[in-house]
Coordinates of N, CA and C in Angstrom, one line a residue:
Chain V
E1 N 13.7 17.0 -3.5 CA 12.4 16.5 -3.1 C 12.5 15.0 -2.8
A2 N 12.0 14.6 -1.6 CA 12.0 13.2 -1.1 C 11.0 12.5 -2.0
Q3 N 11.4 11.4 -2.6 CA 10.5 10.7 -3.5 C 10.9 9.3 -3.8
V4 N 10.0 8.5 -4.2 CA 10.2 7.1 -4.8 C 9.9 7.2 -6.3
T5 N 10.8 6.8 -7.1 CA 10.6 6.8 -8.5 C 10.6 5.4 -9.1
Q6 N 9.8 5.2 -10.1 CA 9.6 3.9 -10.8 C 9.7 4.2 -12.3
N7 N 10.3 3.2 -12.9 CA 10.4 3.2 -14.4 C 10.4 1.8 -14.9
P8 N 9.6 1.6 -16.1 CA 8.8 2.6 -16.7 C 7.5 2.8 -16.0
R9 N 6.7 3.8 -16.4 CA 5.4 4.0 -15.8 C 4.4 3.2 -16.5
Y10 N 4.6 2.9 -17.8 CA 3.6 2.1 -18.5 C 4.5 1.1 -19.4
L11 N 4.0 -0.1 -19.4 CA 4.7 -1.1 -20.2 C 3.8 -2.2 -20.8
I12 N 3.9 -2.4 -22.1 CA 3.1 -3.5 -22.7 C 4.1 -4.4 -23.3
T13 N 4.0 -5.7 -22.9 CA 5.0 -6.7 -23.4 C 4.3 -8.0 -23.7
V14 N 5.0 -9.0 -24.1 CA 4.5 -10.3 -24.5 C 4.9 -11.3 -23.6
T15 N 4.1 -12.4 -23.5 CA 4.4 -13.5 -22.7 C 5.8 -14.0 -22.9
G16 N 6.6 -14.2 -21.8 CA 7.9 -14.8 -21.8 C 9.0 -13.9 -22.0
K17 N 8.8 -12.6 -22.3 CA 9.9 -11.7 -22.5 C 10.3 -11.0 -21.2
K18 N 11.5 -11.3 -20.8 CA 12.0 -10.8 -19.5 C 11.9 -9.3 -19.4
L19 N 11.5 -8.8 -18.2 CA 11.5 -7.4 -18.0 C 11.9 -7.0 -16.6
T20 N 12.4 -5.8 -16.4 CA 12.7 -5.3 -15.1 C 12.0 -3.9 -14.9
V21 N 11.4 -3.8 -13.8 CA 10.9 -2.5 -13.3 C 11.8 -1.9 -12.3
T22 N 12.3 -0.7 -12.5 CA 13.2 -0.2 -11.5 C 12.5 0.7 -10.5
C23 N 13.1 0.7 -9.3 CA 12.6 1.5 -8.2 C 13.8 2.1 -7.5
S24 N 13.7 3.4 -7.2 CA 14.7 4.1 -6.5 C 14.1 5.1 -5.5
Q25 N 14.8 5.2 -4.3 CA 14.3 6.2 -3.3 C 15.5 7.0 -2.9
N26 N 15.2 8.3 -2.6 CA 16.3 9.2 -2.2 C 16.2 9.6 -0.7
M27 N 15.6 8.8 0.1 CA 15.4 9.2 1.5 C 16.2 8.4 2.4
N28 N 17.2 7.6 1.9 CA 18.1 6.7 2.7 C 17.3 5.7 3.6
H29 N 16.2 5.3 3.0 CA 15.3 4.3 3.8 C 15.9 2.9 3.7
E30 N 15.8 2.2 4.8 CA 16.3 0.8 4.8 C 15.3 -0.2 4.2
Y31 N 14.0 0.1 4.5 CA 13.0 -0.8 4.1 C 12.4 -0.4 2.7
M32 N 12.3 -1.4 1.8 CA 11.6 -1.2 0.6 C 10.7 -2.4 0.2
S33 N 9.7 -2.2 -0.6 CA 8.8 -3.2 -0.8 C 8.1 -3.1 -2.2
W34 N 7.7 -4.2 -2.8 CA 6.9 -4.2 -4.0 C 5.5 -4.7 -3.8
Y35 N 4.5 -4.0 -4.4 CA 3.1 -4.5 -4.3 C 2.5 -4.5 -5.7
R36 N 1.5 -5.3 -5.9 CA 0.7 -5.3 -7.0 C -0.7 -4.9 -6.6
Q37 N -1.4 -4.2 -7.4 CA -2.8 -3.8 -7.1 C -3.7 -4.2 -8.2
D38 N -4.7 -5.0 -7.8 CA -5.7 -5.5 -8.8 C -7.1 -5.2 -8.3
P39 N -8.0 -4.9 -9.2 CA -9.4 -4.6 -8.8 C -10.0 -5.6 -7.8
G40 N -10.6 -5.1 -6.7 CA -11.2 -6.0 -5.8 C -10.3 -6.7 -4.8
L41 N -9.0 -6.7 -5.1 CA -8.0 -7.4 -4.2 C -7.1 -6.4 -3.5
G42 N -7.1 -5.2 -3.8 CA -6.3 -4.2 -3.1 C -4.8 -4.4 -3.4
L43 N -4.0 -3.9 -2.5 CA -2.6 -4.1 -2.6 C -2.1 -5.4 -2.0
R44 N -1.3 -6.1 -2.8 CA -0.8 -7.4 -2.2 C 0.8 -7.3 -2.3
Q45 N 1.4 -7.7 -1.2 CA 2.8 -7.5 -1.2 C 3.5 -8.7 -1.9
I46 N 4.5 -8.3 -2.8 CA 5.2 -9.3 -3.6 C 6.5 -9.7 -2.8
Y47 N 7.4 -8.8 -2.6 CA 8.6 -9.0 -1.9 C 8.9 -7.7 -1.1
Y48 N 9.7 -7.9 0.0 CA 10.2 -6.7 0.7 C 11.6 -6.9 1.1
S49 N 12.3 -5.8 1.4 CA 13.7 -5.8 1.8 C 13.9 -5.0 3.0
M50 N 14.6 -5.6 4.0 CA 14.8 -4.9 5.2 C 16.1 -4.1 5.2
N51 N 17.0 -4.4 4.2 CA 18.3 -3.7 4.1 C 19.0 -4.3 2.9
V52 N 20.2 -3.8 2.6 CA 21.0 -4.3 1.4 C 21.2 -5.8 1.6
E53 N 21.0 -6.5 0.5 CA 21.2 -8.0 0.5 C 20.2 -8.8 1.4
V54 N 19.2 -8.1 1.9 CA 18.2 -8.8 2.8 C 16.8 -8.7 2.2
T55 N 16.3 -9.8 1.7 CA 15.0 -9.7 1.1 C 14.1 -10.9 1.6
D56 N 12.8 -10.7 1.5 CA 11.9 -11.8 1.9 C 10.6 -11.8 1.1
K57 N 10.0 -12.9 1.1 CA 8.7 -13.0 0.3 C 7.6 -12.4 1.0
G58 N 6.7 -11.8 0.2 CA 5.4 -11.3 0.7 C 4.4 -12.4 0.4
D59 N 3.2 -11.9 0.1 CA 2.1 -12.9 -0.1 C 2.0 -13.5 -1.4
V60 N 2.5 -12.8 -2.5 CA 2.4 -13.2 -3.8 C 3.7 -13.2 -4.6
P61 N 4.7 -13.9 -4.2 CA 6.0 -13.8 -4.8 C 6.2 -14.6 -6.1
E62 N 5.3 -15.5 -6.4 CA 5.5 -16.5 -7.5 C 5.6 -15.7 -8.8
G63 N 6.7 -16.0 -9.6 CA 6.9 -15.4 -10.9 C 7.7 -14.1 -10.8
Y64 N 8.1 -13.7 -9.6 CA 8.9 -12.4 -9.5 C 10.2 -12.7 -8.8
K65 N 11.2 -11.8 -9.1 CA 12.5 -11.8 -8.4 C 12.8 -10.4 -8.1
V66 N 13.6 -10.3 -7.0 CA 14.1 -8.9 -6.6 C 15.6 -9.1 -6.2
S67 N 16.2 -7.9 -6.2 CA 17.6 -7.8 -5.6 C 17.7 -6.5 -4.9
R68 N 18.6 -6.5 -4.0 CA 18.9 -5.2 -3.3 C 20.4 -5.1 -3.1
K69 N 21.0 -4.6 -4.1 CA 22.5 -4.5 -4.1 C 22.9 -3.1 -3.6
E70 N 22.0 -2.1 -3.7 CA 22.3 -0.8 -3.1 C 21.1 -0.4 -2.3
K71 N 21.3 0.5 -1.3 CA 20.3 0.9 -0.4 C 19.1 1.6 -1.2
R72 N 19.5 2.4 -2.2 CA 18.5 3.2 -2.8 C 17.6 2.5 -3.9
N73 N 18.1 1.4 -4.4 CA 17.5 0.7 -5.5 C 16.9 -0.7 -5.2
F74 N 15.7 -1.0 -5.7 CA 15.1 -2.3 -5.4 C 14.3 -2.7 -6.7
P75 N 15.0 -3.2 -7.7 CA 14.3 -3.6 -8.9 C 13.5 -4.8 -8.8
L76 N 12.4 -4.9 -9.6 CA 11.5 -6.0 -9.7 C 11.7 -6.7 -11.0
I77 N 12.0 -8.0 -11.0 CA 12.3 -8.7 -12.2 C 11.2 -9.7 -12.5
L78 N 10.7 -9.7 -13.7 CA 9.8 -10.8 -14.2 C 10.6 -11.6 -15.3
E79 N 11.0 -12.7 -14.9 CA 11.9 -13.5 -15.9 C 11.1 -14.0 -17.0
S80 N 9.9 -14.4 -16.8 CA 9.0 -15.0 -17.9 C 7.6 -14.5 -17.6
P81 N 7.3 -13.3 -18.0 CA 6.0 -12.7 -17.7 C 4.8 -13.5 -18.3
S82 N 3.7 -13.6 -17.6 CA 2.5 -14.2 -18.1 C 1.4 -13.3 -18.0
P83 N 0.3 -13.5 -18.7 CA -0.9 -12.5 -18.7 C -1.4 -12.3 -17.3
N84 N -1.3 -13.3 -16.4 CA -1.9 -13.1 -15.0 C -1.0 -12.1 -14.2
Q85 N 0.1 -11.7 -14.8 CA 0.9 -10.7 -14.1 C 0.6 -9.3 -14.6
T86 N -0.4 -9.2 -15.4 CA -0.9 -7.8 -15.8 C -1.5 -7.2 -14.6
S87 N -1.0 -6.0 -14.2 CA -1.4 -5.4 -13.0 C -0.8 -4.0 -12.9
L88 N -1.1 -3.3 -11.8 CA -0.5 -2.0 -11.4 C 0.4 -2.3 -10.3
Y89 N 1.7 -2.0 -10.5 CA 2.7 -2.3 -9.5 C 3.2 -1.0 -8.8
F90 N 3.4 -1.1 -7.5 CA 3.9 0.0 -6.7 C 5.1 -0.4 -5.9
C91 N 6.1 0.5 -5.9 CA 7.2 0.3 -5.0 C 7.0 1.3 -3.8
A92 N 7.5 0.9 -2.7 CA 7.4 1.7 -1.5 C 8.7 1.6 -0.7
S93 N 8.9 2.6 0.2 CA 10.0 2.6 1.1 C 9.6 3.2 2.4
S94 N 10.3 2.8 3.4 CA 10.0 3.3 4.8 C 11.3 3.4 5.6
G95 N 11.4 4.4 6.4 CA 12.5 4.6 7.3 C 12.3 4.1 8.7
L96 N 11.0 3.6 8.9 CA 10.6 3.1 10.3 C 10.6 1.6 10.4
A97 N 10.9 1.1 11.5 CA 10.8 -0.3 11.7 C 9.4 -0.8 11.6
G98 N 9.2 -2.0 11.1 CA 7.9 -2.5 10.9 C 7.2 -2.1 9.6
G99 N 7.9 -1.3 8.8 CA 7.3 -1.0 7.5 C 6.2 0.0 7.6
R100 N 5.9 0.6 8.7 CA 4.9 1.6 8.8 C 5.3 2.9 8.2
E101 N 4.4 3.7 7.8 CA 4.8 5.0 7.2 C 5.5 4.8 5.9
Q102 N 4.9 4.0 5.0 CA 5.6 3.7 3.7 C 5.2 4.8 2.7
F103 N 6.3 5.2 2.0 CA 6.1 6.2 0.9 C 6.1 5.4 -0.4
F104 N 5.1 5.7 -1.2 CA 4.9 4.9 -2.4 C 5.3 5.7 -3.7
G105 N 5.8 4.9 -4.7 CA 6.0 5.5 -6.0 C 4.8 5.7 -6.8
P106 N 4.9 6.3 -8.0 CA 3.7 6.6 -8.8 C 3.0 5.4 -9.4
G107 N 3.7 4.3 -9.4 CA 3.1 3.1 -10.0 C 3.6 2.8 -11.4
T108 N 3.5 1.5 -11.8 CA 3.9 1.0 -13.1 C 2.7 0.2 -13.6
R109 N 2.1 0.6 -14.7 CA 1.0 -0.2 -15.2 C 1.6 -1.2 -16.3
L110 N 1.5 -2.5 -16.0 CA 2.1 -3.5 -16.8 C 1.0 -4.3 -17.5
T111 N 1.1 -4.5 -18.8 CA 0.2 -5.4 -19.6 C 1.0 -6.4 -20.2
V112 N 0.7 -7.7 -20.0 CA 1.4 -8.8 -20.6 C 0.4 -9.5 -21.6
L113 N 0.7 -9.5 -22.8 CA -0.2 -10.0 -23.9 C 0.1 -11.5 -24.1
Chain A
Q1 N -10.9 -17.1 4.1 CA -11.2 -15.8 4.6 C -9.9 -14.9 4.5
K2 N -10.1 -13.7 4.1 CA -9.0 -12.8 4.0 C -8.6 -12.3 5.4
E3 N -7.3 -12.0 5.5 CA -6.8 -11.5 6.8 C -7.4 -10.2 7.1
V4 N -7.6 -9.4 6.1 CA -8.2 -8.0 6.3 C -9.4 -7.9 5.4
E5 N -10.5 -7.5 6.0 CA -11.7 -7.3 5.2 C -12.1 -5.8 5.2
Q6 N -12.4 -5.3 4.1 CA -12.8 -3.8 4.0 C -13.9 -3.7 2.9
D7 N -14.9 -3.1 3.3 CA -16.1 -2.9 2.3 C -15.6 -2.0 1.2
P8 N -15.7 -2.4 -0.1 CA -15.2 -1.7 -1.2 C -16.0 -0.4 -1.6
G9 N -17.3 -0.3 -1.0 CA -18.1 0.8 -1.3 C -18.7 0.6 -2.7
P10 N -18.9 1.7 -3.5 CA -18.5 3.0 -3.2 C -19.5 3.6 -2.1
L11 N -18.9 4.6 -1.4 CA -19.6 5.3 -0.4 C -19.8 6.8 -0.8
S12 N -21.0 7.2 -0.9 CA -21.3 8.6 -1.4 C -21.9 9.4 -0.3
V13 N -21.3 10.6 0.0 CA -21.8 11.4 1.1 C -21.9 12.9 0.6
P14 N -22.7 13.7 1.3 CA -22.7 15.1 0.9 C -21.6 15.8 1.6
E15 N -21.2 16.9 1.1 CA -20.1 17.7 1.7 C -20.5 18.1 3.1
G16 N -19.5 18.0 4.0 CA -19.8 18.3 5.4 C -20.2 17.2 6.3
A17 N -20.5 16.0 5.7 CA -20.9 14.9 6.4 C -19.7 14.2 7.2
I18 N -20.0 13.5 8.2 CA -19.0 12.7 8.9 C -18.9 11.3 8.2
V19 N -17.7 10.9 7.8 CA -17.5 9.7 7.1 C -16.9 8.7 8.1
S20 N -17.4 7.4 8.0 CA -16.8 6.3 8.8 C -16.4 5.2 7.9
L21 N -15.1 4.9 7.9 CA -14.6 3.8 7.1 C -14.0 2.8 8.1
N22 N -14.2 1.5 7.7 CA -13.9 0.4 8.7 C -13.2 -0.7 8.0
C23 N -12.4 -1.4 8.9 CA -11.8 -2.7 8.5 C -11.9 -3.7 9.6
T24 N -12.0 -4.9 9.3 CA -11.9 -6.0 10.3 C -10.7 -6.9 9.9
Y25 N -10.2 -7.5 10.9 CA -9.0 -8.4 10.6 C -9.1 -9.6 11.5
S26 N -8.3 -10.6 11.1 CA -8.3 -11.9 11.8 C -7.1 -12.2 12.6
N27 N -5.9 -11.6 12.2 CA -4.7 -11.9 12.8 C -4.4 -11.1 14.1
S28 N -4.4 -11.7 15.2 CA -4.2 -11.0 16.5 C -2.8 -10.5 16.7
A29 N -1.9 -10.9 15.8 CA -0.5 -10.4 15.9 C -0.3 -9.0 15.3
F30 N -1.2 -8.5 14.6 CA -1.1 -7.1 14.1 C -0.9 -6.1 15.2
Q31 N 0.1 -5.2 15.0 CA 0.3 -4.2 16.1 C 0.2 -2.8 15.6
Y32 N 0.6 -2.6 14.3 CA 0.5 -1.3 13.7 C -0.6 -1.2 12.7
F33 N -1.4 -0.2 12.8 CA -2.6 -0.1 11.9 C -2.5 1.3 11.2
M34 N -2.5 1.2 9.8 CA -2.3 2.4 9.0 C -3.6 2.7 8.1
W35 N -3.7 3.9 7.8 CA -4.7 4.3 6.8 C -4.0 5.1 5.7
Y36 N -4.2 4.7 4.5 CA -3.7 5.4 3.3 C -4.8 5.9 2.5
R37 N -4.5 7.0 1.8 CA -5.5 7.6 0.8 C -4.8 7.5 -0.6
Q38 N -5.7 7.1 -1.5 CA -5.2 6.9 -2.9 C -6.1 7.6 -3.9
Y39 N -5.6 8.7 -4.5 CA -6.3 9.4 -5.5 C -6.1 8.6 -6.8
S40 N -7.1 8.8 -7.8 CA -7.0 8.1 -9.0 C -5.7 8.3 -9.7
R41 N -5.1 7.2 -10.2 CA -3.9 7.2 -11.0 C -2.7 7.7 -10.2
K42 N -2.7 7.6 -8.9 CA -1.6 8.0 -8.0 C -1.3 6.8 -7.1
G43 N -0.1 6.9 -6.4 CA 0.3 5.9 -5.4 C -0.4 6.3 -4.1
P44 N -0.6 5.3 -3.2 CA -1.2 5.6 -1.9 C -0.3 6.5 -1.1
E45 N -0.9 7.3 -0.2 CA -0.2 8.2 0.7 C -0.7 8.0 2.1
L46 N 0.3 7.9 3.0 CA -0.1 7.7 4.4 C -0.9 8.8 5.0
L47 N -2.0 8.5 5.6 CA -2.8 9.5 6.4 C -2.3 9.5 7.9
M48 N -2.3 8.3 8.5 CA -1.9 8.2 9.8 C -1.8 6.7 10.2
Y49 N -1.0 6.5 11.3 CA -0.9 5.1 11.8 C -1.1 5.1 13.3
T50 N -1.6 4.0 13.9 CA -1.7 3.9 15.3 C -1.0 2.6 15.7
Y51 N -0.6 2.6 17.0 CA 0.0 1.4 17.5 C -0.9 0.8 18.6
S52 N -1.2 -0.4 18.4 CA -2.1 -1.1 19.4 C -3.5 -0.5 19.4
S53 N -4.1 -0.5 20.6 CA -5.5 0.0 20.7 C -5.5 1.5 21.0
G54 N -6.6 2.1 20.7 CA -6.8 3.5 21.1 C -7.2 4.4 19.9
N55 N -7.2 5.7 20.2 CA -7.6 6.7 19.2 C -6.4 7.6 18.9
K56 N -6.4 8.1 17.7 CA -5.4 9.1 17.3 C -6.1 10.1 16.4
E57 N -5.8 11.4 16.6 CA -6.5 12.4 15.9 C -5.5 13.2 15.1
D58 N -5.8 13.6 13.9 CA -5.0 14.5 13.1 C -5.9 15.4 12.2
G59 N -6.1 16.6 12.7 CA -7.0 17.5 12.0 C -8.4 16.9 11.9
R60 N -8.9 16.8 10.7 CA -10.3 16.3 10.5 C -10.3 14.7 10.6
F61 N -9.2 14.1 10.7 CA -9.2 12.6 10.7 C -8.9 12.0 12.1
T62 N -9.7 11.0 12.4 CA -9.5 10.3 13.6 C -9.4 8.8 13.3
A63 N -8.4 8.1 13.8 CA -8.3 6.7 13.7 C -8.6 6.0 15.0
Q64 N -9.3 4.9 15.0 CA -9.6 4.1 16.2 C -9.2 2.7 15.9
V65 N -8.7 2.1 17.0 CA -8.4 0.7 16.9 C -9.0 0.0 18.1
D66 N -9.7 -1.1 17.9 CA -10.3 -1.9 18.9 C -9.7 -3.3 18.7
K67 N -8.6 -3.6 19.4 CA -8.0 -4.9 19.2 C -8.9 -6.1 19.8
S68 N -9.7 -5.8 20.8 CA -10.5 -6.9 21.3 C -11.5 -7.4 20.3
S69 N -12.0 -6.4 19.5 CA -13.0 -6.8 18.4 C -12.3 -7.0 17.1
K70 N -11.0 -6.7 17.0 CA -10.3 -6.8 15.7 C -10.9 -5.9 14.7
Y71 N -11.1 -4.6 15.0 CA -11.8 -3.7 14.2 C -11.2 -2.4 14.3
I72 N -10.9 -1.8 13.1 CA -10.4 -0.4 13.1 C -11.2 0.5 12.2
S73 N -11.2 1.8 12.6 CA -12.0 2.8 11.9 C -11.2 4.0 11.6
L74 N -11.7 4.7 10.5 CA -11.2 6.0 10.2 C -12.4 6.9 10.1
F75 N -12.4 8.0 10.8 CA -13.5 9.0 10.8 C -13.0 10.3 10.1
I76 N -13.8 10.8 9.2 CA -13.4 12.0 8.5 C -14.5 13.0 8.9
R77 N -14.2 14.1 9.6 CA -15.2 15.1 9.9 C -15.2 16.2 8.8
D78 N -16.4 16.8 8.7 CA -16.5 17.9 7.7 C -15.9 17.5 6.4
S79 N -16.4 16.5 5.8 CA -15.8 15.9 4.6 C -15.9 17.0 3.5
Q80 N -14.9 17.0 2.6 CA -14.8 17.9 1.5 C -14.7 17.1 0.2
P81 N -15.1 17.7 -0.9 CA -15.0 17.0 -2.2 C -13.5 16.6 -2.5
S82 N -12.5 17.3 -1.9 CA -11.2 16.9 -2.1 C -10.8 15.6 -1.4
D83 N -11.7 15.1 -0.5 CA -11.5 13.9 0.2 C -11.9 12.7 -0.6
S84 N -12.5 12.9 -1.8 CA -13.0 11.9 -2.7 C -11.7 11.1 -3.1
A85 N -11.7 9.8 -2.8 CA -10.5 9.0 -3.1 C -10.8 7.6 -2.6
T86 N -9.9 6.7 -2.8 CA -10.0 5.3 -2.2 C -9.1 5.3 -0.9
Y87 N -9.7 4.8 0.1 CA -9.1 4.7 1.4 C -8.7 3.3 1.7
L88 N -7.4 3.0 2.0 CA -6.9 1.7 2.2 C -6.5 1.5 3.7
C89 N -7.0 0.5 4.4 CA -6.4 0.2 5.7 C -5.2 -0.8 5.5
A90 N -4.3 -0.8 6.4 CA -3.1 -1.7 6.3 C -2.7 -2.0 7.7
M91 N -2.1 -3.2 7.8 CA -1.7 -3.7 9.1 C -0.4 -4.4 9.0
T92 N 0.4 -4.4 10.1 CA 1.6 -5.1 10.2 C 1.8 -5.6 11.6
G93 N 2.5 -6.7 11.7 CA 2.8 -7.3 13.0 C 4.0 -6.8 13.7
G94 N 4.6 -5.8 13.1 CA 5.9 -5.3 13.7 C 7.1 -5.8 12.9
G95 N 6.8 -6.8 12.1 CA 7.8 -7.3 11.2 C 7.7 -6.4 9.9
F96 N 8.0 -6.9 8.8 CA 7.9 -6.0 7.6 C 6.9 -6.5 6.6
K97 N 6.2 -7.5 6.9 CA 5.1 -8.0 6.0 C 3.9 -7.1 6.3
T98 N 3.3 -6.5 5.3 CA 2.2 -5.6 5.4 C 1.0 -6.2 4.7
I99 N -0.2 -6.2 5.3 CA -1.4 -6.6 4.7 C -2.3 -5.4 4.5
F100 N -2.8 -5.3 3.3 CA -3.7 -4.2 3.0 C -5.2 -4.7 2.8
G101 N -6.1 -3.9 3.1 CA -7.5 -4.1 2.8 C -7.7 -3.8 1.3
A102 N -8.9 -4.1 0.8 CA -9.1 -3.9 -0.7 C -9.4 -2.5 -1.0
G103 N -9.7 -1.6 0.0 CA -9.9 -0.2 -0.2 C -11.4 0.1 -0.3
T104 N -11.8 1.3 0.2 CA -13.1 1.8 0.1 C -13.1 3.1 -0.8
R105 N -13.9 3.1 -1.8 CA -14.0 4.3 -2.7 C -15.0 5.2 -2.0
L106 N -14.6 6.5 -1.8 CA -15.4 7.5 -1.2 C -15.6 8.6 -2.2
F107 N -16.9 9.0 -2.3 CA -17.3 10.2 -3.1 C -17.9 11.2 -2.2
V108 N -17.4 12.4 -2.2 CA -18.0 13.5 -1.4 C -18.6 14.5 -2.4
K109 N -19.9 14.7 -2.3 CA -20.6 15.5 -3.3 C -20.7 17.0 -2.8
A110 N -20.3 17.9 -3.7 CA -20.4 19.3 -3.3 C -21.9 19.8 -3.3

């Protein structure tokens, strides 16, 4: 089954404790992206990747890091999480140029205390 | 001012009604216009996308883009309770940066 998977689905952590949210896709897509979703603000793009070893900032990259060492994986790293990073996070992938027709993962709900 | 504006609703309609969802935008560089549907506790799923101006129809759904007015619409005909969800518009300039609207919550009453 074609899908985007994220782990963990739920995470509660404390300020300053480094964490990684994994994202994997099995569709051989070149484009992958991370979003956060907050009430009233919709989805905001954090980082995106056009291919292996090629990443760029979205609208809200501060406090986040990404890497793309393999085509299928695109982990999101929070080196020192803060409470304002409490949010619902989505990973997405696309096989089309321009990032249209994105397939989304099920989401990761992160709470930073 | 946000690059993409979308009325958050909620919008409540009776079953069978025609639903109109809209977004306005400010960046004239946007070329691809997408509509996603998001059910509660799920990730968004693509309904359809259009390139530049014009209409596109897929079953009960019709997407319209008016680039001169910087205005896009999604029409849902014969709405069903299963259409109850949040609808997100999204836009990209052909690069890989994607801007989403805040989403409109739709309730279709049986």
